[in-house]
């Protein structure tokens, strides 16, 4: 489990078109710098790179990224709601229920979404702390120490 600042606040942004998404920011820029310094102090292991590769693999499908963007507003949704929102965003053509369930299972396996069983329905929501940790890992890949001279 990767530690990340717990004080996250959602800020509305714009995705292509008029669909709002949430961009994650922290309350304190100093807290973010301390977090990143702690991350840089530890040399990444092969297991860290494997974990990061698996998360990128989960995001390589555009449908999964779109589902994650829908869930990133902080509200939980059922598969049926996600299917309806995807269909509305794509002009009436959407994904089938088994396909969306498959994508959500992959995102859940990589700990990018939270799954909550309530009765006969399963509610999904994004995990902002995990998205934040993924963004921090990507930033570490772009540090000047890793850029060839």
Short mmCIF file of N, CA and C in Angstrom, two decimals:
data_model
loop_
_atom_site.label_atom_id
_atom_site.label_comp_id
_atom_site.label_asym_id
_atom_site.label_seq_id
_atom_site.Cartn_x
_atom_site.Cartn_y
_atom_site.Cartn_z
N UNK A 1 0.84 -1.19 0.00
CA UNK A 1 0.00 0.00 0.00
C UNK A 1 0.88 1.24 0.00
N UNK A 2 0.55 2.15 -0.86
CA UNK A 2 1.33 3.37 -0.96
C UNK A 2 0.67 4.46 -0.13
N UNK A 3 1.49 5.17 0.63
CA UNK A 3 0.96 6.27 1.44
C UNK A 3 0.82 7.50 0.57
N UNK A 4 -0.25 8.21 0.75
CA UNK A 4 -0.49 9.45 0.01
C UNK A 4 -1.19 10.42 0.94
N UNK A 5 -1.05 11.71 0.69
CA UNK A 5 -1.76 12.66 1.53
C UNK A 5 -3.25 12.36 1.53
N UNK A 6 -3.85 12.42 2.70
CA UNK A 6 -5.26 12.08 2.80
C UNK A 6 -6.15 13.28 2.57
N UNK A 7 -5.62 14.47 2.68
CA UNK A 7 -6.46 15.66 2.49
C UNK A 7 -6.48 16.04 1.02
N UNK A 8 -7.44 15.49 0.30
CA UNK A 8 -7.60 15.79 -1.11
C UNK A 8 -8.90 16.54 -1.30
N UNK A 9 -8.90 17.46 -2.22
CA UNK A 9 -10.12 18.20 -2.51
C UNK A 9 -10.36 18.13 -4.01
N UNK A 10 -11.60 17.93 -4.41
CA UNK A 10 -11.92 17.88 -5.82
C UNK A 10 -12.11 19.28 -6.38
N UNK A 11 -11.64 19.49 -7.59
CA UNK A 11 -11.82 20.77 -8.25
C UNK A 11 -12.35 20.48 -9.65
N UNK A 12 -13.43 21.11 -10.01
CA UNK A 12 -14.02 20.82 -11.32
C UNK A 12 -13.09 21.26 -12.43
N UNK A 13 -12.96 20.41 -13.42
CA UNK A 13 -12.19 20.73 -14.60
C UNK A 13 -13.04 20.41 -15.81
N UNK A 14 -12.47 20.46 -16.98
CA UNK A 14 -13.21 20.13 -18.20
C UNK A 14 -12.48 19.06 -18.97
N UNK A 15 -13.22 18.10 -19.43
CA UNK A 15 -12.72 17.06 -20.31
C UNK A 15 -13.15 17.47 -21.71
N UNK A 16 -12.72 16.78 -22.74
CA UNK A 16 -13.11 17.12 -24.11
C UNK A 16 -14.63 17.20 -24.19
N UNK A 17 -15.14 18.32 -24.60
CA UNK A 17 -16.58 18.53 -24.60
C UNK A 17 -17.00 19.28 -23.36
N UNK A 18 -18.16 18.99 -22.86
CA UNK A 18 -18.69 19.71 -21.72
C UNK A 18 -18.87 18.84 -20.48
N UNK A 19 -18.30 17.64 -20.47
CA UNK A 19 -18.45 16.76 -19.32
C UNK A 19 -17.46 17.15 -18.23
N UNK A 20 -17.91 17.50 -17.05
CA UNK A 20 -16.96 17.86 -15.99
C UNK A 20 -16.30 16.62 -15.39
N UNK A 21 -15.03 16.77 -15.03
CA UNK A 21 -14.33 15.73 -14.28
C UNK A 21 -13.69 16.41 -13.09
N UNK A 22 -13.04 15.65 -12.25
CA UNK A 22 -12.41 16.20 -11.07
C UNK A 22 -10.90 16.07 -11.21
N UNK A 23 -10.22 17.16 -10.98
CA UNK A 23 -8.76 17.14 -10.93
C UNK A 23 -8.38 17.21 -9.46
N UNK A 24 -7.46 16.35 -9.02
CA UNK A 24 -7.12 16.28 -7.61
C UNK A 24 -6.03 17.29 -7.27
N UNK A 25 -6.24 18.02 -6.21
CA UNK A 25 -5.23 18.94 -5.70
C UNK A 25 -5.13 18.71 -4.21
N UNK A 26 -4.08 19.21 -3.58
CA UNK A 26 -3.94 19.08 -2.15
C UNK A 26 -4.18 20.42 -1.50
N UNK A 27 -4.51 20.40 -0.22
CA UNK A 27 -4.69 21.64 0.51
C UNK A 27 -3.37 22.36 0.67
N UNK A 28 -2.30 21.63 0.87
CA UNK A 28 -1.01 22.23 1.21
C UNK A 28 0.04 21.81 0.19
N UNK A 29 0.64 22.79 -0.46
CA UNK A 29 1.69 22.48 -1.41
C UNK A 29 2.92 21.95 -0.69
N UNK A 30 3.17 22.43 0.54
CA UNK A 30 4.28 21.94 1.33
C UNK A 30 4.14 20.47 1.67
N UNK A 31 2.93 20.06 1.98
CA UNK A 31 2.67 18.65 2.29
C UNK A 31 2.97 17.78 1.07
N UNK A 32 2.61 18.26 -0.13
CA UNK A 32 2.90 17.52 -1.36
C UNK A 32 4.42 17.40 -1.56
N UNK A 33 5.16 18.49 -1.34
CA UNK A 33 6.61 18.44 -1.51
C UNK A 33 7.26 17.48 -0.52
N UNK A 34 6.78 17.45 0.73
CA UNK A 34 7.32 16.51 1.72
C UNK A 34 7.02 15.07 1.31
N UNK A 35 5.81 14.85 0.78
CA UNK A 35 5.44 13.51 0.33
C UNK A 35 6.35 13.07 -0.81
N UNK A 36 6.58 13.96 -1.78
CA UNK A 36 7.42 13.62 -2.92
C UNK A 36 8.87 13.40 -2.49
N UNK A 37 9.38 14.18 -1.53
CA UNK A 37 10.75 14.00 -1.05
C UNK A 37 10.90 12.63 -0.40
N UNK A 38 9.88 12.20 0.34
CA UNK A 38 9.91 10.88 0.98
C UNK A 38 9.92 9.78 -0.10
N UNK A 39 9.14 9.99 -1.15
CA UNK A 39 9.07 9.00 -2.23
C UNK A 39 10.41 8.90 -2.96
N UNK A 40 11.08 10.07 -3.17
CA UNK A 40 12.35 10.07 -3.89
C UNK A 40 13.47 9.45 -3.06
N UNK A 41 13.36 9.53 -1.74
CA UNK A 41 14.41 9.03 -0.86
C UNK A 41 14.54 7.51 -0.96
N UNK A 42 13.45 6.83 -1.24
CA UNK A 42 13.46 5.38 -1.34
C UNK A 42 13.69 4.97 -2.79
N UNK A 43 14.71 4.18 -3.02
CA UNK A 43 14.99 3.72 -4.38
C UNK A 43 13.91 2.71 -4.79
N UNK A 44 13.31 2.88 -5.97
CA UNK A 44 12.26 1.95 -6.40
C UNK A 44 12.83 0.56 -6.66
N UNK A 45 12.04 -0.43 -6.35
CA UNK A 45 12.43 -1.82 -6.56
C UNK A 45 11.77 -2.35 -7.83
N UNK A 46 12.15 -3.54 -8.21
CA UNK A 46 11.53 -4.17 -9.38
C UNK A 46 10.04 -4.37 -9.13
N UNK A 47 9.67 -4.68 -7.90
CA UNK A 47 8.25 -4.86 -7.56
C UNK A 47 7.48 -3.55 -7.72
N UNK A 48 8.11 -2.42 -7.37
CA UNK A 48 7.47 -1.11 -7.57
C UNK A 48 7.21 -0.85 -9.04
N UNK A 49 8.18 -1.18 -9.89
CA UNK A 49 8.00 -0.98 -11.33
C UNK A 49 6.94 -1.92 -11.89
N UNK A 50 6.88 -3.15 -11.38
CA UNK A 50 5.87 -4.11 -11.84
C UNK A 50 4.47 -3.61 -11.47
N UNK A 51 4.33 -3.09 -10.23
CA UNK A 51 3.05 -2.54 -9.78
C UNK A 51 2.63 -1.37 -10.67
N UNK A 52 3.56 -0.47 -10.98
CA UNK A 52 3.26 0.68 -11.82
C UNK A 52 2.88 0.24 -13.23
N UNK A 53 3.58 -0.76 -13.75
CA UNK A 53 3.26 -1.28 -15.09
C UNK A 53 1.87 -1.90 -15.13
N UNK A 54 1.51 -2.61 -14.08
CA UNK A 54 0.17 -3.20 -14.02
C UNK A 54 -0.92 -2.11 -14.00
N UNK A 55 -0.66 -1.02 -13.29
CA UNK A 55 -1.65 0.05 -13.26
C UNK A 55 -1.76 0.74 -14.62
N UNK A 56 -0.63 0.94 -15.30
CA UNK A 56 -0.69 1.50 -16.65
C UNK A 56 -1.43 0.56 -17.59
N UNK A 57 -1.21 -0.74 -17.42
CA UNK A 57 -1.88 -1.73 -18.24
C UNK A 57 -3.40 -1.64 -18.05
N UNK A 58 -3.84 -1.39 -16.81
CA UNK A 58 -5.28 -1.26 -16.55
C UNK A 58 -5.85 -0.01 -17.21
N UNK A 59 -5.02 1.00 -17.46
CA UNK A 59 -5.50 2.25 -18.05
C UNK A 59 -5.27 2.35 -19.55
N UNK A 60 -4.81 1.29 -20.18
CA UNK A 60 -4.50 1.39 -21.61
C UNK A 60 -5.74 1.38 -22.49
N UNK A 61 -6.87 0.91 -21.97
CA UNK A 61 -8.10 0.88 -22.74
C UNK A 61 -8.84 2.21 -22.56
N UNK A 62 -9.20 2.88 -23.65
CA UNK A 62 -9.90 4.17 -23.54
C UNK A 62 -11.23 4.08 -22.79
N UNK A 63 -11.90 2.94 -22.87
CA UNK A 63 -13.16 2.78 -22.15
C UNK A 63 -12.93 2.80 -20.64
N UNK A 64 -11.84 2.19 -20.19
CA UNK A 64 -11.54 2.19 -18.76
C UNK A 64 -11.19 3.59 -18.27
N UNK A 65 -10.47 4.32 -19.08
CA UNK A 65 -10.14 5.71 -18.71
C UNK A 65 -11.41 6.54 -18.64
N UNK A 66 -12.33 6.32 -19.58
CA UNK A 66 -13.60 7.05 -19.58
C UNK A 66 -14.43 6.68 -18.33
N UNK A 67 -14.46 5.41 -17.99
CA UNK A 67 -15.18 4.97 -16.78
C UNK A 67 -14.56 5.62 -15.55
N UNK A 68 -13.24 5.63 -15.48
CA UNK A 68 -12.56 6.24 -14.34
C UNK A 68 -12.83 7.74 -14.27
N UNK A 69 -12.91 8.40 -15.42
CA UNK A 69 -13.25 9.83 -15.46
C UNK A 69 -14.67 10.07 -14.95
N UNK A 70 -15.60 9.17 -15.30
CA UNK A 70 -16.97 9.30 -14.79
C UNK A 70 -17.02 9.15 -13.27
N UNK A 71 -16.24 8.22 -12.75
CA UNK A 71 -16.26 7.94 -11.32
C UNK A 71 -15.44 8.95 -10.50
N UNK A 72 -14.63 9.74 -11.16
CA UNK A 72 -13.71 10.62 -10.43
C UNK A 72 -14.40 11.84 -9.80
N UNK A 73 -15.71 12.00 -10.00
CA UNK A 73 -16.39 13.13 -9.36
C UNK A 73 -16.71 12.86 -7.90
N UNK A 74 -16.41 11.65 -7.42
CA UNK A 74 -16.58 11.34 -6.01
C UNK A 74 -17.86 10.61 -5.67
N UNK A 75 -18.80 10.53 -6.60
CA UNK A 75 -20.06 9.83 -6.30
C UNK A 75 -19.96 8.37 -6.74
N UNK A 76 -20.67 7.52 -6.03
CA UNK A 76 -20.71 6.09 -6.36
C UNK A 76 -21.80 5.84 -7.40
N UNK A 77 -21.54 4.89 -8.29
CA UNK A 77 -22.50 4.56 -9.34
C UNK A 77 -22.60 3.05 -9.49
N UNK A 78 -23.76 2.62 -9.95
CA UNK A 78 -23.94 1.21 -10.29
C UNK A 78 -23.52 1.00 -11.74
N UNK A 79 -23.40 -0.26 -12.14
CA UNK A 79 -23.02 -0.56 -13.52
C UNK A 79 -24.04 0.00 -14.49
N UNK A 80 -25.33 -0.12 -14.16
CA UNK A 80 -26.39 0.40 -15.04
C UNK A 80 -26.28 1.90 -15.25
N UNK A 81 -25.96 2.64 -14.19
CA UNK A 81 -25.79 4.09 -14.31
C UNK A 81 -24.58 4.42 -15.17
N UNK A 82 -23.51 3.67 -14.99
CA UNK A 82 -22.30 3.91 -15.79
C UNK A 82 -22.59 3.65 -17.26
N UNK A 83 -23.33 2.57 -17.55
CA UNK A 83 -23.68 2.25 -18.95
C UNK A 83 -24.49 3.38 -19.55
N UNK A 84 -25.48 3.90 -18.81
CA UNK A 84 -26.32 4.99 -19.32
C UNK A 84 -25.50 6.25 -19.57
N UNK A 85 -24.58 6.58 -18.67
CA UNK A 85 -23.76 7.79 -18.85
C UNK A 85 -22.78 7.63 -20.00
N UNK A 86 -22.23 6.43 -20.18
CA UNK A 86 -21.34 6.19 -21.32
C UNK A 86 -22.11 6.31 -22.64
N UNK A 87 -23.34 5.78 -22.66
CA UNK A 87 -24.17 5.86 -23.88
C UNK A 87 -24.51 7.31 -24.19
N UNK A 88 -24.84 8.10 -23.16
CA UNK A 88 -25.17 9.51 -23.38
C UNK A 88 -23.95 10.28 -23.88
N UNK A 89 -22.78 9.95 -23.39
CA UNK A 89 -21.56 10.65 -23.81
C UNK A 89 -21.13 10.26 -25.21
N UNK A 90 -21.49 9.04 -25.65
CA UNK A 90 -21.08 8.57 -26.97
C UNK A 90 -22.19 8.67 -28.00
N UNK A 91 -23.19 9.46 -27.75
CA UNK A 91 -24.25 9.65 -28.73
C UNK A 91 -25.17 8.46 -28.87
N UNK A 92 -25.45 7.76 -27.79
CA UNK A 92 -26.41 6.66 -27.84
C UNK A 92 -25.79 5.29 -28.00
N UNK A 93 -24.53 5.22 -28.43
CA UNK A 93 -23.88 3.91 -28.54
C UNK A 93 -22.96 3.74 -27.35
N UNK A 94 -23.20 2.68 -26.60
CA UNK A 94 -22.40 2.46 -25.41
C UNK A 94 -21.89 1.04 -25.34
N UNK A 95 -21.37 0.70 -24.19
CA UNK A 95 -20.85 -0.64 -23.96
C UNK A 95 -21.93 -1.50 -23.32
N UNK A 96 -21.80 -2.80 -23.47
CA UNK A 96 -22.76 -3.72 -22.87
C UNK A 96 -22.43 -3.91 -21.39
N UNK A 97 -23.37 -4.46 -20.65
CA UNK A 97 -23.19 -4.66 -19.22
C UNK A 97 -22.01 -5.60 -18.91
N UNK A 98 -21.85 -6.72 -19.60
CA UNK A 98 -20.70 -7.57 -19.30
C UNK A 98 -19.35 -6.88 -19.56
N UNK A 99 -19.30 -6.06 -20.61
CA UNK A 99 -18.06 -5.36 -20.93
C UNK A 99 -17.72 -4.34 -19.85
N UNK A 100 -18.70 -3.56 -19.41
CA UNK A 100 -18.46 -2.58 -18.35
C UNK A 100 -18.08 -3.27 -17.05
N UNK A 101 -18.74 -4.37 -16.72
CA UNK A 101 -18.39 -5.13 -15.52
C UNK A 101 -16.96 -5.65 -15.59
N UNK A 102 -16.55 -6.11 -16.77
CA UNK A 102 -15.18 -6.58 -16.97
C UNK A 102 -14.18 -5.45 -16.73
N UNK A 103 -14.44 -4.27 -17.31
CA UNK A 103 -13.55 -3.12 -17.13
C UNK A 103 -13.48 -2.71 -15.66
N UNK A 104 -14.63 -2.70 -14.98
CA UNK A 104 -14.64 -2.34 -13.57
C UNK A 104 -13.90 -3.37 -12.72
N UNK A 105 -13.99 -4.63 -13.08
CA UNK A 105 -13.25 -5.67 -12.34
C UNK A 105 -11.74 -5.45 -12.48
N UNK A 106 -11.29 -5.09 -13.66
CA UNK A 106 -9.86 -4.81 -13.88
C UNK A 106 -9.42 -3.58 -13.08
N UNK A 107 -10.22 -2.53 -13.11
CA UNK A 107 -9.89 -1.31 -12.35
C UNK A 107 -9.90 -1.59 -10.85
N UNK A 108 -10.82 -2.44 -10.40
CA UNK A 108 -10.88 -2.79 -8.98
C UNK A 108 -9.67 -3.64 -8.58
N UNK A 109 -9.28 -4.56 -9.44
CA UNK A 109 -8.13 -5.42 -9.16
C UNK A 109 -6.85 -4.60 -8.99
N UNK A 110 -6.75 -3.48 -9.71
CA UNK A 110 -5.59 -2.60 -9.59
C UNK A 110 -5.78 -1.52 -8.54
N UNK A 111 -6.85 -1.63 -7.75
CA UNK A 111 -7.14 -0.72 -6.63
C UNK A 111 -7.37 0.72 -7.08
N UNK A 112 -7.88 0.90 -8.30
CA UNK A 112 -8.18 2.25 -8.78
C UNK A 112 -9.63 2.64 -8.49
N UNK A 113 -10.49 1.66 -8.27
CA UNK A 113 -11.88 1.93 -7.90
C UNK A 113 -12.24 1.11 -6.66
N UNK A 114 -13.20 1.63 -5.92
CA UNK A 114 -13.72 0.96 -4.73
C UNK A 114 -15.03 0.27 -5.11
N UNK A 115 -15.22 -0.95 -4.63
CA UNK A 115 -16.42 -1.73 -4.92
C UNK A 115 -17.18 -1.93 -3.63
N UNK A 116 -18.48 -1.59 -3.63
CA UNK A 116 -19.29 -1.70 -2.42
C UNK A 116 -20.58 -2.44 -2.77
N UNK A 117 -20.76 -3.63 -2.20
CA UNK A 117 -21.96 -4.43 -2.43
C UNK A 117 -23.06 -3.95 -1.49
N UNK A 118 -24.16 -3.45 -2.05
CA UNK A 118 -25.31 -3.01 -1.25
C UNK A 118 -26.54 -3.75 -1.78
N UNK A 119 -26.92 -4.80 -1.06
CA UNK A 119 -28.05 -5.61 -1.52
C UNK A 119 -27.68 -6.33 -2.79
N UNK A 120 -28.52 -6.21 -3.83
CA UNK A 120 -28.23 -6.89 -5.09
C UNK A 120 -27.43 -6.02 -6.04
N UNK A 121 -27.16 -4.76 -5.67
CA UNK A 121 -26.41 -3.86 -6.53
C UNK A 121 -24.98 -3.67 -6.02
N UNK A 122 -24.07 -3.46 -6.96
CA UNK A 122 -22.68 -3.16 -6.63
C UNK A 122 -22.44 -1.71 -7.02
N UNK A 123 -21.94 -0.93 -6.09
CA UNK A 123 -21.66 0.49 -6.31
C UNK A 123 -20.16 0.67 -6.45
N UNK A 124 -19.75 1.44 -7.45
CA UNK A 124 -18.34 1.69 -7.70
C UNK A 124 -18.04 3.18 -7.54
N UNK A 125 -16.87 3.48 -7.01
CA UNK A 125 -16.40 4.86 -6.93
C UNK A 125 -14.89 4.85 -7.09
N UNK A 126 -14.33 5.97 -7.54
CA UNK A 126 -12.89 6.08 -7.74
C UNK A 126 -12.19 6.20 -6.39
N UNK A 127 -10.95 5.78 -6.33
CA UNK A 127 -10.12 5.92 -5.13
C UNK A 127 -9.14 7.07 -5.38
N UNK A 128 -9.47 8.29 -4.91
CA UNK A 128 -8.60 9.43 -5.23
C UNK A 128 -7.18 9.28 -4.68
N UNK A 129 -7.03 8.63 -3.53
CA UNK A 129 -5.68 8.49 -2.97
C UNK A 129 -4.81 7.60 -3.86
N UNK A 130 -5.41 6.60 -4.49
CA UNK A 130 -4.65 5.73 -5.39
C UNK A 130 -4.31 6.46 -6.69
N UNK A 131 -5.25 7.26 -7.19
CA UNK A 131 -4.97 8.05 -8.39
C UNK A 131 -3.87 9.07 -8.11
N UNK A 132 -3.89 9.64 -6.91
CA UNK A 132 -2.87 10.59 -6.52
C UNK A 132 -1.50 9.91 -6.45
N UNK A 133 -1.44 8.71 -5.87
CA UNK A 133 -0.18 7.97 -5.80
C UNK A 133 0.33 7.61 -7.19
N UNK A 134 -0.57 7.26 -8.11
CA UNK A 134 -0.18 6.95 -9.48
C UNK A 134 0.39 8.19 -10.16
N UNK A 135 -0.25 9.34 -9.96
CA UNK A 135 0.26 10.59 -10.53
C UNK A 135 1.63 10.92 -9.95
N UNK A 136 1.84 10.67 -8.66
CA UNK A 136 3.13 10.93 -8.04
C UNK A 136 4.20 10.01 -8.62
N UNK A 137 3.84 8.76 -8.87
CA UNK A 137 4.80 7.82 -9.47
C UNK A 137 5.18 8.25 -10.88
N UNK A 138 4.21 8.74 -11.64
CA UNK A 138 4.50 9.23 -12.98
C UNK A 138 5.44 10.43 -12.91
N UNK A 139 5.21 11.30 -11.94
CA UNK A 139 6.08 12.46 -11.79
C UNK A 139 7.50 12.03 -11.43
N UNK A 140 7.63 10.99 -10.62
CA UNK A 140 8.96 10.48 -10.29
C UNK A 140 9.70 9.97 -11.51
N UNK A 141 8.96 9.42 -12.47
CA UNK A 141 9.59 8.94 -13.70
C UNK A 141 10.16 10.08 -14.52
N UNK A 142 9.63 11.28 -14.32
CA UNK A 142 10.07 12.44 -15.10
C UNK A 142 11.07 13.32 -14.35
N UNK A 143 11.66 12.82 -13.27
CA UNK A 143 12.61 13.63 -12.51
C UNK A 143 13.87 13.82 -13.33
N UNK A 144 14.56 14.95 -13.14
CA UNK A 144 15.79 15.24 -13.91
C UNK A 144 16.87 14.17 -13.77
N UNK A 145 16.91 13.45 -12.65
CA UNK A 145 17.92 12.44 -12.46
C UNK A 145 17.77 11.29 -13.45
N UNK A 146 16.57 11.08 -13.95
CA UNK A 146 16.32 9.98 -14.87
C UNK A 146 16.41 10.38 -16.34
N UNK A 147 16.46 11.69 -16.61
CA UNK A 147 16.51 12.18 -17.98
C UNK A 147 17.96 12.13 -18.46
N UNK A 148 18.23 11.49 -19.60
CA UNK A 148 19.61 11.40 -20.11
C UNK A 148 20.16 12.78 -20.45
N UNK A 149 21.44 12.94 -20.22
CA UNK A 149 22.10 14.24 -20.49
C UNK A 149 22.33 14.46 -21.95
#
